Coordinates of C-alpha atoms in Angstrom, one line a residue:
X26 CA 34.9 73.3 -23.4
X27 CA 32.5 76.1 -22.0
X28 CA 31.5 76.6 -18.4
X29 CA 28.0 75.0 -18.8
X30 CA 29.5 71.8 -20.2
X31 CA 32.0 71.6 -17.4
X32 CA 29.3 72.3 -14.8
X33 CA 27.1 69.5 -16.3
X34 CA 30.0 67.0 -16.2
X35 CA 30.6 67.9 -12.5
X36 CA 27.0 67.5 -11.6
X37 CA 26.8 64.1 -13.3
X38 CA 30.0 63.0 -11.6
X39 CA 28.7 64.0 -8.2
X40 CA 25.4 62.3 -8.7
X41 CA 27.1 59.1 -9.9
X42 CA 29.5 59.1 -6.9
X43 CA 26.5 59.8 -4.5
X44 CA 24.5 56.9 -6.0
X45 CA 27.5 54.6 -5.7
X46 CA 28.1 55.5 -2.1
X47 CA 24.3 55.1 -1.3
X48 CA 24.3 51.7 -3.0
X49 CA 27.4 50.5 -1.1
X50 CA 25.8 51.6 2.2
X51 CA 22.6 49.7 1.3
X52 CA 24.6 46.6 0.4
X53 CA 26.6 46.8 3.6
X54 CA 23.5 47.2 5.7
X55 CA 21.8 44.3 3.9
X56 CA 24.9 42.1 4.5
X57 CA 25.0 43.0 8.2
X58 CA 21.3 42.2 8.5
X59 CA 21.7 38.8 6.8
X60 CA 24.8 38.0 8.9
X61 CA 22.9 39.0 12.1
X62 CA 19.8 36.9 11.0
X63 CA 22.1 33.9 10.3
X64 CA 23.6 34.3 13.8
X65 CA 20.1 34.4 15.2
X66 CA 19.1 31.3 13.4
X67 CA 22.3 29.5 14.6
X68 CA 21.6 30.6 18.1
X69 CA 18.1 29.2 17.9
X70 CA 19.4 25.9 16.4
X71 CA 22.0 25.8 19.1
X72 CA 19.3 26.0 21.7
X73 CA 17.8 22.8 20.5
X74 CA 21.1 20.8 20.3
X75 CA 22.2 18.5 23.1
X76 CA 24.5 19.9 25.7
X77 CA 28.1 20.5 24.7
X78 CA 31.4 20.7 26.6
X79 CA 32.0 23.7 28.8
X80 CA 34.9 25.0 26.7
X81 CA 32.9 24.9 23.5
X82 CA 29.9 26.5 25.1
X83 CA 32.1 29.3 26.4
X84 CA 33.4 30.0 23.0
X85 CA 29.9 30.0 21.5
X86 CA 28.7 32.3 24.2
X87 CA 31.4 34.8 23.3
X88 CA 30.3 34.6 19.6
X89 CA 26.6 34.9 20.5
X90 CA 27.0 37.8 22.9
X91 CA 27.1 41.5 22.6
X92 CA 26.3 43.4 19.4
X93 CA 25.7 40.2 17.4
X94 CA 22.7 39.3 19.6
X95 CA 21.3 42.8 19.2
X96 CA 21.8 42.6 15.5
X97 CA 20.2 39.2 15.3
X98 CA 17.2 40.4 17.3
X99 CA 16.8 43.3 14.9
X100 CA 17.1 41.0 11.9
X101 CA 14.5 38.7 13.4
X102 CA 12.2 41.6 14.0
X103 CA 12.6 42.6 10.3
X104 CA 11.8 39.1 9.1
X105 CA 8.8 39.0 11.4
X106 CA 7.5 42.3 10.0
X107 CA 7.9 41.1 6.5
X108 CA 6.0 37.8 7.4
X109 CA 3.2 39.8 9.0
X110 CA 3.0 42.1 6.0
X111 CA 2.8 39.0 3.7
X112 CA 0.7 36.5 5.7
X113 CA -1.0 38.6 8.4
X114 CA -0.5 38.5 12.1
X115 CA -2.2 35.1 12.7
X116 CA -0.3 33.0 10.1
X117 CA 2.9 34.8 10.9
X118 CA 2.5 33.8 14.6
X119 CA 1.7 30.2 13.5
X120 CA 5.1 29.9 11.8
X121 CA 6.7 30.0 15.2
X122 CA 6.3 27.4 17.8
X123 CA 7.3 24.0 19.2
X124 CA 6.3 20.6 17.9
X125 CA 3.9 18.8 20.2
X126 CA 3.0 15.2 19.8
X127 CA -0.4 13.7 20.6
X128 CA -0.8 9.9 20.9
X129 CA -4.1 8.1 20.8
X130 CA -4.6 4.4 21.2
X131 CA -7.4 1.9 20.7
X132 CA -7.5 -1.9 20.8
X133 CA -5.9 -2.4 17.4
X134 CA -3.6 0.6 16.8
X135 CA -1.6 3.6 18.1
X136 CA -1.9 6.8 16.1
X137 CA 0.6 9.7 16.6
X138 CA -0.2 13.3 15.7
X139 CA 2.0 16.4 15.3
X140 CA 1.0 20.0 15.8
X141 CA 3.4 20.9 12.9
X142 CA 1.0 20.6 10.0
X143 CA -1.6 19.0 12.2
X144 CA -0.9 15.7 10.5
X145 CA -0.7 12.0 11.4
X146 CA 3.0 11.2 11.8
X147 CA 2.8 7.5 12.7
X148 CA 0.6 4.4 12.9
X149 CA 1.5 1.3 14.8
X150 CA -0.6 -1.9 14.4
X151 CA -0.8 -3.8 17.7
X152 CA -1.9 -7.2 16.3
X153 CA 0.9 -7.6 13.8
X154 CA 4.7 -7.7 13.9
X155 CA 7.4 -7.2 11.5
X156 CA 9.2 -10.2 10.1
X157 CA 12.0 -11.7 12.3
X158 CA 13.3 -15.2 12.9
X159 CA 11.0 -17.5 14.8
X160 CA 10.7 -16.5 18.5
X161 CA 12.0 -13.0 17.8
X162 CA 9.0 -11.3 16.3
X163 CA 8.3 -8.6 18.9
X164 CA 8.4 -5.4 16.9
X165 CA 4.9 -4.2 15.9
X166 CA 4.2 -3.2 12.4
X167 CA 4.8 0.5 11.6
X168 CA 2.9 1.5 8.4
X169 CA 5.5 4.2 7.5
X170 CA 8.5 6.0 8.7
X171 CA 7.4 9.0 10.9
X172 CA 10.3 11.1 9.7
X173 CA 8.9 10.8 6.1
X174 CA 5.3 11.5 6.9
X175 CA 3.9 14.5 5.0
X176 CA 0.3 15.6 4.6
X177 CA -0.2 19.2 3.6
X178 CA -3.3 21.1 2.6
X179 CA -2.5 24.1 0.3
X180 CA -4.7 27.1 -0.7
X181 CA -4.5 30.8 -1.4
X182 CA -5.5 33.7 0.8
X183 CA -6.0 37.3 -0.1
X184 CA -3.4 40.0 0.8
X185 CA -4.4 43.2 -0.8
X186 CA -4.1 42.9 -4.5
X187 CA -2.0 39.8 -4.2
X188 CA -2.7 36.1 -3.4
X189 CA -0.5 34.3 -1.0
X190 CA -0.1 30.5 -1.1
X191 CA -0.5 28.7 2.3
X192 CA 0.7 25.2 3.0
X193 CA -0.4 23.8 6.3
X194 CA 2.9 21.9 6.7
X195 CA 4.7 25.3 7.3
X196 CA 2.6 26.1 10.3
X197 CA 2.1 25.0 13.9
X198 CA -1.5 24.1 14.8
X199 CA -3.0 24.8 18.2
X200 CA -4.1 21.6 19.8
X201 CA -7.5 21.5 21.6
X202 CA -8.2 19.2 24.5
X203 CA -8.8 15.6 23.5
X204 CA -12.4 14.7 23.8
X205 CA -14.1 11.4 24.4
X206 CA -17.5 10.8 22.9
X207 CA -20.3 8.9 24.5
X208 CA -19.5 5.8 22.4
X209 CA -15.9 5.8 23.5
X210 CA -14.5 7.4 20.4
X211 CA -11.7 9.9 20.9
X212 CA -11.6 13.3 19.1
X213 CA -8.3 15.0 18.4
X214 CA -8.8 18.6 17.2
X215 CA -6.2 21.1 16.1
X216 CA -6.7 24.6 14.8
X217 CA -4.8 26.9 12.5
X218 CA -5.8 30.6 12.9
X219 CA -5.7 32.3 9.5
X220 CA -7.3 35.6 10.3
X221 CA -9.6 37.3 12.7
X222 CA -12.6 35.0 13.2
X223 CA -11.2 32.7 10.5
X224 CA -9.5 29.4 11.1
X225 CA -8.8 26.0 9.7
X226 CA -9.6 23.1 12.0
X227 CA -8.6 19.4 11.7
X228 CA -10.8 16.9 13.6
X229 CA -9.7 13.3 13.8
X230 CA -12.1 10.7 15.2
X231 CA -10.8 7.4 16.4
X232 CA -13.1 4.6 17.5
X233 CA -12.3 2.0 20.2
X234 CA -13.9 -1.4 20.4
X235 CA -16.7 -0.6 18.0
X236 CA -15.7 -3.2 15.3
X237 CA -12.5 -3.9 13.4
X238 CA -13.9 -2.1 10.3
X239 CA -14.4 1.0 12.4
X240 CA -11.3 0.8 14.7
X241 CA -8.9 0.9 11.7
X242 CA -10.8 3.8 10.2
X243 CA -9.9 7.4 11.2
X244 CA -12.5 10.0 10.4
X245 CA -10.8 13.2 9.3
X246 CA -12.9 16.4 9.1
X247 CA -11.5 19.6 7.7
X248 CA -13.5 22.6 8.9
X249 CA -13.2 26.0 7.3
X250 CA -14.6 28.4 9.8
X251 CA -15.0 32.0 8.6
X252 CA -12.5 31.2 5.8
X253 CA -14.5 32.6 3.0
X254 CA -13.6 36.2 4.0
X255 CA -9.8 35.5 3.7
X256 CA -9.7 32.9 0.9
X257 CA -8.7 34.0 -2.6
X258 CA -10.8 33.2 -5.6
X259 CA -10.1 29.5 -6.3
X260 CA -11.9 26.4 -7.4
X261 CA -9.8 23.7 -5.7
X262 CA -7.5 23.0 -2.7
X263 CA -4.4 21.0 -3.0
X264 CA -3.4 18.0 -0.9
X265 CA 0.2 16.7 -0.8
X266 CA 0.5 13.2 0.8
X267 CA 3.7 11.2 1.0
X268 CA 5.5 8.7 3.2
X269 CA 8.0 5.9 3.0
X270 CA 6.9 2.4 4.0
X271 CA 9.0 -0.1 5.9
X272 CA 9.8 -3.6 4.7
X273 CA 7.6 -5.7 6.9
X274 CA 7.9 -9.1 5.3
X275 CA 10.7 -11.6 4.8
X276 CA 11.2 -11.5 1.1
X277 CA 11.9 -8.0 -0.3
X278 CA 11.2 -9.1 -3.9
X279 CA 7.9 -10.8 -3.2
X280 CA 6.7 -7.9 -1.0
X281 CA 7.7 -5.4 -3.5
X282 CA 5.7 -7.2 -6.2
X283 CA 2.5 -6.5 -4.2
X284 CA 3.4 -2.9 -3.1
X285 CA 2.0 -0.1 -5.2
X286 CA -0.4 2.8 -5.4
X287 CA -4.1 1.8 -5.7
X288 CA -7.1 4.0 -6.5
X289 CA -10.8 3.7 -7.3
X290 CA -12.9 5.6 -9.7
X291 CA -16.4 6.6 -8.4
X292 CA -19.2 4.1 -9.0
X293 CA -16.7 1.4 -10.1
X294 CA -16.7 -2.0 -8.4
X295 CA -13.1 -2.6 -9.4
X296 CA -9.9 -0.7 -8.7
X297 CA -6.9 0.4 -10.6
X298 CA -3.2 0.2 -9.6
X299 CA -0.1 2.0 -10.6
X300 CA 1.5 -1.4 -11.3
X301 CA 4.6 -3.2 -10.3
X302 CA 8.1 -1.8 -10.8
X303 CA 11.5 -2.4 -9.3
X304 CA 12.4 1.3 -9.8
X305 CA 10.2 4.4 -10.2
X306 CA 6.7 4.8 -11.6
X307 CA 4.2 7.7 -11.8
X308 CA 0.9 8.5 -13.3
X309 CA -1.5 11.4 -13.8
X310 CA -5.2 10.9 -13.4
X311 CA -7.3 13.8 -14.6
X312 CA -10.7 12.4 -13.6
X313 CA -12.3 12.0 -10.2
X314 CA -11.2 9.4 -7.6
X315 CA -13.1 8.1 -4.7
X316 CA -10.0 7.0 -2.7
X317 CA -6.3 6.6 -3.1
X318 CA -4.1 4.2 -1.2
X319 CA -0.5 3.3 -0.5
X320 CA -0.8 -0.5 -0.7
X321 CA 1.7 -3.0 0.7
X322 CA 1.5 -6.8 0.5
X323 CA -0.5 -7.1 3.7
X324 CA -1.2 -3.5 4.9
X325 CA -2.5 -0.3 3.4
X326 CA -2.8 3.4 4.1
X327 CA -5.8 4.8 2.3
X328 CA -7.0 8.4 1.9
X329 CA -10.8 8.4 1.4
X330 CA -12.8 11.3 -0.1
X331 CA -16.5 10.5 -0.2
X332 CA -17.2 13.6 -2.3
X333 CA -14.3 12.6 -4.6
X334 CA -10.9 13.8 -5.4
X335 CA -10.8 16.0 -8.5
X336 CA -7.5 14.7 -9.9
X337 CA -4.3 13.2 -8.8
X338 CA -0.6 12.7 -9.6
X339 CA 0.7 9.6 -7.9
X340 CA 4.2 8.0 -7.9
X341 CA 6.4 5.6 -6.0
X342 CA 10.2 5.0 -5.8
X343 CA 11.4 1.6 -4.9
X344 CA 14.0 1.4 -2.1
X345 CA 17.2 -0.6 -2.2
X346 CA 17.0 -4.2 -0.8
X347 CA 18.5 -4.3 2.7
X348 CA 17.6 -0.7 3.4
X349 CA 14.7 -1.6 5.7
X350 CA 12.3 0.2 3.4
X351 CA 10.2 -1.0 0.5
X352 CA 8.8 2.1 -1.3
X353 CA 8.6 5.9 -1.2
X354 CA 5.0 6.9 -2.0
X355 CA 3.7 10.3 -3.1
X356 CA 0.4 11.7 -4.2
X357 CA -0.6 15.2 -5.2
X358 CA -4.4 15.7 -5.2
X359 CA -7.0 18.4 -5.5
X360 CA -10.5 18.6 -4.0
X361 CA -13.2 21.0 -5.2
X362 CA -13.7 24.3 -3.4
X363 CA -16.1 27.3 -3.5
X364 CA -16.9 30.1 -1.2
X365 CA -19.8 28.1 0.4
X366 CA -17.5 25.1 1.3
X367 CA -17.4 24.8 5.1
X368 CA -16.3 21.2 5.7
X369 CA -14.6 18.2 4.1
X370 CA -15.5 14.8 5.4
X371 CA -12.4 12.8 4.7
X372 CA -11.2 9.6 6.3
X373 CA -8.1 7.4 6.5
X374 CA -7.9 3.6 6.6
X375 CA -4.7 2.4 8.4
X376 CA -4.8 -1.4 8.7
X377 CA -4.4 -4.9 7.3
X378 CA -5.5 -6.1 3.9
X379 CA -8.0 -8.5 5.4
X380 CA -11.0 -9.3 3.4
X381 CA -13.5 -9.7 6.3
X382 CA -12.6 -6.2 7.5
X383 CA -12.2 -4.3 4.2
X384 CA -15.5 -5.8 2.9
X385 CA -17.5 -4.1 5.6
X386 CA -16.0 -0.6 5.4
X387 CA -18.3 2.1 4.1
X388 CA -18.5 5.9 4.5
X389 CA -22.0 7.4 4.6
X390 CA -23.6 4.1 3.6
X391 CA -21.5 4.0 0.4
X392 CA -19.5 0.8 -0.4
X393 CA -15.9 1.7 -1.0
X394 CA -14.8 -1.7 -2.4
X395 CA -11.6 -1.6 -0.3
X396 CA -11.6 -5.4 -0.3
X397 CA -10.3 -5.1 -3.9
X398 CA -7.0 -4.0 -2.5
X399 CA -6.5 -7.8 -2.0
X400 CA -5.3 -9.2 -5.3
X401 CA -7.6 -12.2 -5.5
X402 CA -7.6 -12.3 -9.3
X403 CA -10.0 -11.0 -11.9
X404 CA -13.0 -12.6 -13.4
X405 CA -13.8 -16.2 -12.5
X406 CA -10.6 -16.5 -10.4
X407 CA -11.7 -13.7 -8.1
X408 CA -15.2 -15.1 -8.0
X409 CA -13.9 -18.5 -6.8
X410 CA -11.9 -16.9 -4.0
X411 CA -14.5 -14.5 -2.8
X412 CA -17.5 -16.8 -2.9
X413 CA -16.0 -20.2 -2.3
X414 CA -12.5 -20.3 -0.9
X415 CA -12.7 -17.4 1.6
X416 CA -16.0 -18.5 3.2
X417 CA -14.8 -22.1 3.7
X418 CA -11.4 -20.9 5.0
X419 CA -13.1 -18.6 7.5
X420 CA -15.5 -21.3 8.6
X421 CA -12.7 -23.8 9.2
X422 CA -10.7 -21.1 11.2
X423 CA -13.5 -21.1 13.8
X424 CA -12.8 -24.7 14.7
X425 CA -9.2 -25.5 13.8
X426 CA -6.2 -23.7 15.2
X427 CA -3.6 -25.0 12.8
X428 CA -3.5 -23.4 9.4
X429 CA -1.6 -26.3 8.0
X430 CA -4.5 -28.6 8.8
X431 CA -6.9 -26.1 7.4
X432 CA -5.0 -26.1 4.1
X433 CA -5.0 -29.9 4.1
X434 CA -8.8 -30.0 4.6
X435 CA -9.3 -27.3 1.9
X436 CA -7.2 -29.4 -0.5
X437 CA -9.2 -32.5 0.2
X438 CA -12.5 -30.7 -0.3
X439 CA -11.4 -29.2 -3.6
X440 CA -10.2 -32.6 -4.8
X441 CA -13.6 -34.2 -3.8
X442 CA -15.5 -31.4 -5.7
X443 CA -13.5 -31.9 -8.9
X444 CA -13.3 -35.7 -8.6
X445 CA -16.1 -36.2 -11.2
X446 CA -13.9 -34.3 -13.6
X447 CA -10.9 -36.4 -12.7
X448 CA -13.0 -39.6 -13.2
X449 CA -14.2 -38.4 -16.6
X450 CA -10.7 -37.5 -17.7
X451 CA -9.4 -40.9 -16.8
X452 CA -12.2 -42.7 -18.6
X453 CA -11.6 -40.6 -21.7
X454 CA -7.9 -41.5 -21.7
X455 CA -8.8 -45.2 -21.1
X456 CA -11.1 -45.1 -24.2
X457 CA -8.3 -43.5 -26.2
X458 CA -5.9 -46.2 -25.0
X459 CA -8.3 -49.0 -26.0
X460 CA -9.0 -47.7 -29.4
X461 CA -5.4 -47.0 -30.3
X462 CA -5.0 -50.2 -32.4
X463 CA -7.8 -49.0 -34.7
X464 CA -6.1 -45.6 -35.0
X465 CA -2.8 -47.3 -35.8
X466 CA -4.6 -49.3 -38.6
X467 CA -5.8 -46.1 -40.1
X468 CA -2.3 -44.7 -40.0
X469 CA -1.1 -47.8 -42.0
X470 CA -4.0 -47.4 -44.4
X471 CA -3.1 -43.8 -45.1
X472 CA 0.7 -43.6 -44.9
X473 CA 1.1 -40.8 -47.4
X474 CA 1.3 -37.2 -46.5
X475 CA -1.3 -36.2 -49.1
X476 CA -3.8 -38.6 -47.4
X477 CA -3.5 -36.8 -44.0
X478 CA -7.0 -35.3 -44.4
X479 CA -8.5 -38.7 -45.2
X480 CA -6.8 -40.2 -42.2
X481 CA -8.1 -37.4 -40.0
X482 CA -11.6 -37.8 -41.3
X483 CA -11.5 -41.5 -40.8
X484 CA -10.1 -41.1 -37.3
X485 CA -12.8 -38.7 -36.3
X486 CA -15.4 -41.0 -37.7
X487 CA -13.9 -43.8 -35.6
X488 CA -14.1 -41.6 -32.5
X489 CA -17.7 -40.7 -33.3
X490 CA -18.9 -44.3 -33.7
X491 CA -17.2 -45.3 -30.5
X492 CA -18.6 -42.4 -28.6
X493 CA -15.2 -40.8 -27.8
X494 CA -14.5 -37.1 -27.5
X495 CA -10.9 -36.5 -28.4
X496 CA -10.8 -33.6 -26.0
X497 CA -12.5 -35.5 -23.2
X498 CA -9.3 -35.9 -21.3
X499 CA -8.2 -32.3 -21.7
X500 CA -11.5 -30.4 -21.0
X501 CA -11.8 -31.7 -17.4
X502 CA -8.2 -30.6 -16.7
X503 CA -8.9 -27.2 -18.3
X504 CA -11.9 -26.8 -16.1
X505 CA -9.7 -27.3 -13.0
X506 CA -7.3 -24.5 -14.1
X507 CA -9.4 -21.7 -12.6
X508 CA -9.2 -23.3 -9.2
X509 CA -5.5 -23.8 -9.4
X510 CA -5.0 -20.1 -10.5
X511 CA -7.4 -19.0 -7.8
X512 CA -5.3 -20.7 -5.2
X513 CA -2.2 -19.1 -6.7
X514 CA -3.7 -15.7 -6.1
X515 CA -5.3 -16.5 -2.7
X516 CA -2.4 -17.8 -0.6
X517 CA 0.2 -15.1 -1.2
X518 CA -2.5 -12.4 -0.5
X519 CA -4.0 -14.0 2.6
X520 CA -3.0 -12.1 5.7
X521 CA -4.5 -14.9 7.8
X522 CA -1.4 -17.1 7.0
X523 CA 0.9 -14.3 8.2
X524 CA 2.9 -15.3 11.3
X525 CA 1.3 -18.8 11.2
X526 CA 3.9 -21.6 11.6
X527 CA 3.5 -25.2 10.3
X528 CA 6.1 -27.9 10.6
X529 CA 9.4 -26.3 9.6
X530 CA 7.9 -23.2 8.1
X531 CA 7.9 -20.3 10.5
X532 CA 5.5 -18.2 8.4
X533 CA 3.1 -19.7 5.8
X534 CA 2.8 -16.4 4.1
X535 CA 6.5 -16.3 3.2
X536 CA 9.0 -18.9 1.9
X537 CA 10.4 -21.6 4.2
X538 CA 14.1 -21.7 4.2
X539 CA 15.8 -24.9 5.4
X540 CA 19.2 -23.9 3.9
X541 CA 20.6 -20.4 3.4
X542 CA 23.2 -20.4 0.5
X543 CA 26.3 -18.3 0.7
X544 CA 25.6 -17.2 -2.9
X545 CA 22.6 -16.3 -5.0
X546 CA 21.5 -18.5 -8.0
X547 CA 19.9 -16.4 -10.8
X548 CA 16.1 -16.8 -10.9
X549 CA 16.3 -19.1 -7.8
X550 CA 17.6 -17.2 -4.9
X551 CA 20.0 -17.6 -2.0
X552 CA 18.0 -20.2 0.0
X553 CA 16.3 -23.6 -0.4
X554 CA 12.6 -23.8 0.2
X555 CA 11.7 -27.4 1.2
X556 CA 8.0 -27.0 0.5
X557 CA 8.9 -25.7 -3.0
X558 CA 11.3 -28.6 -3.5
X559 CA 8.7 -31.2 -2.4
X560 CA 6.1 -29.6 -4.6
X561 CA 8.4 -29.8 -7.6
X562 CA 9.2 -33.5 -6.9
X563 CA 5.5 -34.3 -6.6
X564 CA 4.8 -32.5 -9.9
X565 CA 7.5 -34.6 -11.6
X566 CA 5.9 -37.8 -10.1
X567 CA 2.4 -36.8 -11.3
X568 CA 3.6 -35.7 -14.7
X569 CA 5.6 -38.9 -15.2
X570 CA 2.7 -41.1 -14.2
X571 CA 0.2 -39.1 -16.3
X572 CA 2.6 -39.3 -19.3
X573 CA 2.8 -43.1 -18.9
X574 CA -1.0 -43.3 -19.1
X575 CA -1.5 -41.0 -22.1
X576 CA 1.6 -41.5 -24.3
X577 CA 0.5 -44.8 -25.6
X578 CA -2.9 -43.5 -26.7
X579 CA -1.8 -40.1 -27.9
X580 CA 1.5 -40.3 -29.9
X581 CA 1.7 -36.5 -30.1
X582 CA 2.4 -36.5 -26.3
X583 CA 5.8 -38.2 -26.9
X584 CA 7.2 -34.9 -28.3
X585 CA 6.1 -33.1 -25.1
X586 CA 7.7 -35.5 -22.7
X587 CA 10.8 -33.4 -21.9
X588 CA 8.7 -30.2 -21.4
X589 CA 6.0 -31.8 -19.3
X590 CA 7.9 -34.4 -17.3
X591 CA 11.3 -32.7 -16.8
X592 CA 11.3 -29.1 -17.7
X593 CA 8.0 -28.0 -16.0
X594 CA 8.9 -29.2 -12.5
X595 CA 12.3 -27.5 -12.7
X596 CA 10.6 -24.2 -13.8
X597 CA 8.2 -24.5 -10.9
X598 CA 11.0 -25.0 -8.5
X599 CA 12.7 -21.8 -9.6
X600 CA 9.5 -19.9 -9.7
X601 CA 8.1 -20.9 -6.3
X602 CA 11.3 -20.9 -4.3
X603 CA 10.6 -17.4 -3.0
X604 CA 6.8 -17.8 -2.9
X605 CA 4.5 -18.4 0.0
X606 CA 5.2 -21.7 1.7
X607 CA 1.5 -22.1 2.2
X608 CA 1.0 -22.0 -1.6
X609 CA 3.7 -24.6 -2.2
X610 CA 2.3 -26.8 0.6
X611 CA -1.2 -26.6 -1.0
X612 CA 0.2 -27.6 -4.5
X613 CA 2.2 -30.4 -2.9
X614 CA -1.0 -31.8 -1.3
X615 CA -3.0 -31.3 -4.5
X616 CA -0.4 -33.3 -6.5
X617 CA -0.3 -36.1 -3.9
X618 CA -4.1 -36.3 -3.7
X619 CA -4.5 -36.3 -7.5
X620 CA -2.0 -39.2 -7.8
X621 CA -3.9 -41.1 -5.1
X622 CA -7.3 -40.3 -6.6
X623 CA -6.1 -41.5 -10.0
X624 CA -4.8 -44.8 -8.6
X625 CA -8.2 -45.4 -6.9
X626 CA -10.1 -44.6 -10.1
X627 CA -7.8 -47.0 -12.1
X628 CA -8.8 -49.9 -9.8
X629 CA -12.4 -49.0 -10.1
X630 CA -12.6 -48.7 -13.9
X631 CA -12.9 -52.0 -15.9
X632 CA -11.5 -51.8 -19.4
X633 CA -13.9 -54.6 -20.5
X634 CA -16.9 -52.6 -19.5
X635 CA -15.6 -49.5 -21.3
X636 CA -15.1 -51.6 -24.4
X637 CA -18.7 -52.9 -24.1
X638 CA -20.0 -49.3 -23.9
X639 CA -17.9 -48.3 -26.9
X640 CA -19.4 -51.3 -28.9
X641 CA -22.9 -50.3 -27.8
X642 CA -22.2 -46.7 -29.0
X643 CA -20.9 -48.0 -32.3
X644 CA -24.0 -50.2 -32.8
X645 CA -26.3 -47.3 -31.9
X646 CA -24.6 -44.9 -34.3
X647 CA -25.0 -47.4 -37.2
X648 CA -28.7 -47.9 -36.3
X649 CA -28.3 -51.7 -36.4
X650 CA -26.6 -51.8 -39.8
X651 CA -23.1 -52.9 -39.6
X652 CA -20.7 -51.6 -42.2
X653 CA -17.5 -53.4 -43.1
X654 CA -15.7 -50.8 -41.1
X655 CA -17.9 -51.4 -38.1
X656 CA -17.7 -55.2 -38.4
X657 CA -13.9 -55.0 -38.5
X658 CA -14.0 -52.7 -35.5
X659 CA -16.1 -55.0 -33.5
X660 CA -14.0 -58.0 -34.5
X661 CA -10.8 -56.3 -33.4
X662 CA -12.6 -55.4 -30.1
X663 CA -13.4 -59.1 -29.6
X664 CA -9.9 -60.2 -30.4
X665 CA -8.5 -57.7 -27.8
X666 CA -10.9 -59.0 -25.2
X667 CA -10.0 -62.6 -26.0
X668 CA -6.3 -61.8 -25.6
X669 CA -6.8 -60.2 -22.2
X670 CA -8.8 -63.3 -21.2
X671 CA -5.9 -65.5 -22.1
X672 CA -3.4 -63.3 -20.1
X673 CA -5.6 -63.6 -17.1

């Protein structure tokens, strides 16, 4: 090996050893800085902890003294320099601070704000309490857990050739003095300085005593002052909103069924929902939204964007029963942005799902249709509730204090309104009962299966001549179904029944439990609802009585006896055991009133007069010419009338 080769090897070796030594020194210095920075973080965290025993504090002081404190300070300065280089002096300063809380109250709610993120961290509704046994309801409703509240606005700012993402939840806002407007409204303003002569300002406006539809509404203005100079090129800003709602009602399963994410598309009079689930559910909406809300059975938190949300990803996760929570909500949204954008006029609704309040809420004169948060039913069912039931219910509330009496009056009014249908149904069944002998004769005349069509044609001809509509008994009952379904939707969704006791029921919006079982029966539950039990018994009584009236005239009803008379009441008992006691009470009253109404109509209706009408119809149909069939029909009618006369 020549001298040049040896020299080259030596040079390479020296360079390698030098690089290795330099790298080890850098690594050692980095580790020392990280250790010092960690010690600094621990010392800061220790400063916020409760006081500790003297012996422990002495030991910690020894650890946190001397060179480690100096090193921690140096590491902190290094981190600070990097933050300034990345975010700028103003945002770097805003990452350090102490959380301050601001509390504002009006007549209906208390709203708490935090300077960390400038967000609303809690809302307490003064007029409503969480469920507790009778006499113990003293804890006001909290719409969500303050520890889970999160509302962050995210955007990008320029930093040389790079763009830096900013999320307001990482920064401390500077609170401005709370202002009181001439109309009594209170203004909470907080500012986040982003650059020189550039800041983001949150302004919350809370009314007091104006009107319920205003007092539950929090105006939320986001002002971008001088921000165009620091904002990166972007077409939208992001909004992350999430929280976890408490269980506020008695029955977890029933409350969970009504708890979901709701939203409205612009210019639509209806709303959409994420749906019901006992686990997790999510959805992406790529079109504009007017508002998005975290809806519970009786309360809602709604984010309103009059100029619309560009798109949204929404989700919820169902909590475990017994945890004290009902659902974890989350929504990621975007709103349009350009360099000329200076303000966003947002709003929040924090309040009850009360029709009279939600119906009147608008922003900028635009109807938001927030009342659709109340599941009153679609189509004709919702129409009956909105235009008939709710106005009558609200009218009666002005004069009657007991909601049990109001439900009784409502049931009586509904039975009176549909009494003509009940009368017509009974008369139709009476006609079918009177003409049954003729139908039996036709069955004897056409006993063979191949003559089924002839028998059917002859039967229909018989009905036609007697003026009987075979569906006359069913149609009136079908017409009543929308009212029954409307009531099924109204009572569980009516916040007016919440906290209202009646007889043994402590809360008409929830189930009434007269006996708590030490076990749970599948599909039934771990309690006995007396109103549900009485409703099932009254359904059995009505079904049995109705079957006795129709079975003789409609043989096909015999095959349905088990289902209608026995199975249906049992199914209703299992189904309604955990439902609103107000709903079970209404159905109980409806069944009892229907039975009483039917008995009265039965005493009023004379079978002889009905037969005379049927004979007149038969004569009219034949235009005065009596066929053999018609003559036989009239002769049989006379014989039946004569037999009844002998019995009397």
